[in-house]
Amino acid sequence: EGFTQEHWASLFVLLKFPKGTDLKTATLDMFLDASDIVVTDLAKVKDLQARAVAEMTIREAFDELVKWGIDASFSLLEHNDCNGKTVPLIKEWKEVLTQVGDHQSVLQAMKDSPYFQKFLTEAEEWDRKLSTLGMGLNDLNSVQRKWLYLEPIFGRGALPHEQARFKRVDDDFRAVQFEIRSDSRVVSFASIPNVCEKLTKMIDQLDKCQKALSDFLEQKRSKFPRFYF
């Protein structure tokens, strides 16, 4: 089970079949004549069988990963900001983040197989994509939540001295969201140039906007304590 042309070729060499033998030319008599070799090299035959089954399992897992990459898409909703402009936002975060985490776990389990080496190039590409998705989507989730809270405040002109900072984040956030809307496949998010670095900076800048707002409100509380509970 799981034997490919490569595995059959390795078996024919092990059994000392004539050079050039393939599945079409191999006969039952050839296998019977090689019975002594099978007994002598039984461990090698079993290892070849184990390799074939393991590689088939890994290949099937990669096929599932490729299918997920083709099919999985973000669920988006059209959000109206405080000025009536539409911004696409991601919903159903839990499902997407769970899928990414599950695929990372499967990929790590495949790496532990002693027969993983032939899939190394393909694995490195998926490892990069899933790592970007794992970190980037968690950060984007945080940015989206912070933006939803702050946009109605800063979008109406509050805290003029922080307007430039928020505007930069607002522009960058909208740019990422429109990129996602143009290609809503989850895996395509990993191809947005420097997306993780951008999101890290957005979080930092939004935190500074949040702190400025908190400081402003605290000043108001100290001046007008009876208006706050």
Coordinates of C-alpha atoms in Angstrom, one line a residue:
E1 CA 0.0 0.0 0.0
G2 CA 1.2 3.5 -0.9
F3 CA 3.9 2.2 -3.3
T4 CA 4.7 4.7 -6.1
Q5 CA 6.8 4.0 -9.2
E6 CA 9.9 5.2 -7.1
H7 CA 9.2 2.6 -4.4
W8 CA 8.6 -0.2 -6.9
A9 CA 11.9 0.7 -8.6
S10 CA 13.7 0.5 -5.2
L11 CA 12.1 -2.8 -4.5
F12 CA 13.2 -4.3 -7.8
V13 CA 16.8 -3.2 -7.2
L14 CA 16.7 -4.7 -3.7
L15 CA 15.4 -8.0 -5.2
K16 CA 18.0 -7.9 -7.9
F17 CA 15.6 -7.9 -10.8
P18 CA 17.0 -7.2 -14.2
K19 CA 17.8 -3.6 -14.9
G20 CA 14.8 -1.8 -16.5
T21 CA 12.2 -4.0 -14.8
D22 CA 8.9 -2.2 -14.1
L23 CA 5.4 -3.2 -13.0
K24 CA 4.5 -4.1 -16.5
T25 CA 7.4 -6.5 -17.0
A26 CA 7.7 -7.9 -13.5
T27 CA 6.3 -11.4 -13.2
L28 CA 5.2 -13.7 -10.3
D29 CA 8.1 -16.1 -11.1
M30 CA 10.6 -13.2 -10.6
F31 CA 9.2 -12.6 -7.1
L32 CA 9.2 -16.3 -6.2
D33 CA 12.8 -16.6 -7.4
A34 CA 13.7 -13.7 -5.2
S35 CA 12.2 -15.2 -2.0
D36 CA 15.6 -15.9 -0.5
I37 CA 16.6 -12.3 -0.9
V38 CA 13.3 -11.2 0.7
V39 CA 14.1 -13.4 3.7
T40 CA 17.7 -12.2 3.9
D41 CA 16.8 -8.5 3.5
L42 CA 13.4 -8.6 5.2
A43 CA 14.3 -5.6 7.4
K44 CA 15.1 -3.5 4.3
V45 CA 11.8 -4.6 2.6
K46 CA 9.8 -3.7 5.7
D47 CA 11.6 -0.3 5.9
L48 CA 10.7 0.3 2.2
Q49 CA 7.1 -0.5 2.9
A50 CA 7.1 1.8 6.0
R51 CA 8.6 4.6 3.9
A52 CA 6.0 4.1 1.2
V53 CA 3.1 4.3 3.7
A54 CA 4.6 7.3 5.6
E55 CA 5.3 9.2 2.3
M56 CA 1.7 8.5 1.2
T57 CA 0.4 9.9 4.5
I58 CA 2.5 13.0 4.2
R59 CA 1.6 13.5 0.6
E60 CA -2.1 13.2 1.4
A61 CA -1.6 15.8 4.2
F62 CA 0.0 18.2 1.8
D63 CA -2.8 17.6 -0.7
E64 CA -5.3 18.6 2.0
L65 CA -3.2 21.7 2.8
V66 CA -3.2 22.7 -0.8
K67 CA -6.9 22.2 -1.1
W68 CA -7.5 24.3 2.0
G69 CA -5.2 27.0 0.5
I70 CA -7.5 27.1 -2.6
D71 CA -10.8 26.9 -0.8
A72 CA -10.5 28.8 2.5
S73 CA -11.6 32.4 2.3
F74 CA -12.3 35.1 4.8
S75 CA -15.9 35.9 5.7
L76 CA -16.2 39.7 5.3
L77 CA -18.7 42.3 6.3
E78 CA -19.0 45.8 5.0
H79 CA -18.6 48.3 7.9
N80 CA -19.5 52.0 7.6
D81 CA -17.1 54.3 9.4
C82 CA -18.2 57.4 11.2
N83 CA -18.0 59.4 8.0
G84 CA -20.1 56.9 6.0
K85 CA -17.2 55.3 4.1
T86 CA -17.2 51.5 3.7
V87 CA -14.5 49.4 5.1
P88 CA -14.4 45.6 4.7
L89 CA -13.9 43.8 8.0
I90 CA -13.2 40.2 8.9
K91 CA -15.7 38.2 10.8
E92 CA -15.6 34.5 12.0
W93 CA -12.1 35.0 13.4
K94 CA -12.1 31.9 15.6
E95 CA -12.7 29.5 12.7
V96 CA -9.8 30.9 10.6
L97 CA -7.3 31.1 13.5
T98 CA -8.2 27.5 14.5
Q99 CA -7.7 26.2 11.0
V100 CA -4.3 27.9 10.7
G101 CA -3.2 26.5 14.1
D102 CA -4.4 23.0 13.2
H103 CA -2.4 23.1 9.9
Q104 CA 0.7 24.3 11.8
S105 CA 0.3 21.3 14.2
V106 CA 0.0 18.9 11.3
L107 CA 3.0 20.3 9.5
Q108 CA 5.1 20.0 12.7
A109 CA 4.0 16.4 13.2
M110 CA 5.0 15.6 9.6
K111 CA 8.4 17.1 10.3
D112 CA 9.0 14.5 13.0
S113 CA 8.7 11.7 10.5
P114 CA 12.1 10.1 9.5
Y115 CA 10.7 10.1 5.9
F116 CA 10.0 13.8 5.7
Q117 CA 13.2 14.9 3.9
K118 CA 11.9 14.6 0.3
F119 CA 9.1 17.1 1.2
L120 CA 11.4 19.6 2.7
T121 CA 11.2 22.3 0.0
E122 CA 7.4 22.2 -0.1
A123 CA 7.2 22.2 3.7
E124 CA 9.5 25.2 4.0
E125 CA 7.1 27.2 1.8
W126 CA 4.0 26.2 3.8
D127 CA 5.9 26.8 7.0
R128 CA 6.6 30.4 5.9
K129 CA 3.0 30.9 4.9
L130 CA 1.4 29.4 8.0
S131 CA 3.8 31.3 10.3
T132 CA 2.9 34.6 8.6
L133 CA -0.8 33.7 8.8
G134 CA -0.5 32.7 12.5
M135 CA 1.3 35.9 13.6
G136 CA -0.3 38.3 11.1
L137 CA -3.9 37.3 11.6
N138 CA -3.6 37.5 15.4
D139 CA -2.2 41.0 15.0
L140 CA -4.8 42.0 12.5
N141 CA -7.5 40.8 14.8
S142 CA -6.0 43.1 17.5
V143 CA -5.7 46.0 15.1
Q144 CA -9.3 45.6 13.9
R145 CA -10.7 45.6 17.4
K146 CA -8.6 48.7 18.4
W147 CA -9.5 50.5 15.2
L148 CA -13.2 49.8 15.7
Y149 CA -13.1 51.4 19.1
L150 CA -10.9 54.4 18.2
E151 CA -12.2 55.3 14.7
P152 CA -15.5 56.8 15.8
I153 CA -13.5 59.0 18.2
F154 CA -10.6 60.1 16.1
G155 CA -12.7 60.1 12.9
R156 CA -14.7 63.0 14.3
G157 CA -11.6 65.1 15.0
A158 CA -10.9 64.3 18.7
L159 CA -7.5 64.9 20.1
P160 CA -6.1 67.1 17.2
H161 CA -2.5 66.5 18.3
E162 CA -3.0 62.8 17.7
Q163 CA -4.8 63.1 14.4
A164 CA -1.8 62.6 12.2
R165 CA -0.8 59.4 14.1
F166 CA -4.2 57.9 13.8
K167 CA -4.6 58.9 10.2
R168 CA -1.4 57.0 9.2
V169 CA -2.7 53.9 11.0
D170 CA -6.2 54.3 9.5
D171 CA -4.7 54.5 6.0
D172 CA -2.5 51.5 6.5
F173 CA -5.4 49.4 8.0
R174 CA -7.8 50.2 5.2
A175 CA -5.1 49.3 2.7
V176 CA -4.7 45.9 4.2
Q177 CA -8.4 45.3 4.4
F178 CA -8.9 46.3 0.8
E179 CA -6.1 43.9 -0.2
I180 CA -8.0 41.2 1.6
R181 CA -11.2 42.1 -0.2
S182 CA -9.5 42.0 -3.6
D183 CA -8.4 38.4 -2.9
S184 CA -10.3 36.9 0.1
R185 CA -8.4 33.6 0.2
V186 CA -6.9 33.2 3.6
V187 CA -3.5 32.0 2.3
S188 CA -3.3 35.2 0.1
F189 CA -2.9 37.3 3.2
A190 CA 0.6 35.8 3.6
S191 CA 1.6 37.4 0.3
I192 CA 0.8 41.0 1.3
P193 CA 4.3 42.6 1.3
N194 CA 5.7 43.2 4.8
V195 CA 2.3 42.6 6.4
C196 CA 3.5 41.4 9.8
E197 CA 5.9 44.4 10.2
K198 CA 3.1 46.8 9.2
L199 CA 0.7 45.3 11.7
T200 CA 3.2 45.4 14.5
K201 CA 3.7 49.1 13.9
M202 CA -0.1 49.7 13.7
I203 CA -0.6 48.1 17.1
D204 CA 2.2 50.3 18.6
Q205 CA 0.7 53.4 17.1
L206 CA -2.9 52.5 18.1
D207 CA -1.7 51.8 21.6
K208 CA -0.2 55.3 21.7
C209 CA -3.5 56.8 20.5
Q210 CA -5.3 54.8 23.1
K211 CA -3.0 56.1 25.8
A212 CA -3.4 59.7 24.7
L213 CA -7.2 59.2 24.8
S214 CA -7.0 57.7 28.3
D215 CA -4.8 60.5 29.5
F216 CA -7.3 63.1 28.1
L217 CA -10.2 61.4 29.8
E218 CA -8.3 61.2 33.1
Q219 CA -7.6 65.0 32.9
K220 CA -11.3 65.6 32.3
R221 CA -12.2 63.4 35.3
S222 CA -9.9 65.3 37.6
K223 CA -11.5 68.7 36.5
F224 CA -15.1 67.5 36.5
P225 CA -15.2 64.6 38.9
R226 CA -19.0 64.8 39.6
F227 CA -19.7 64.0 35.9
Y228 CA -18.0 60.6 36.1
F229 CA -19.0 57.6 38.1

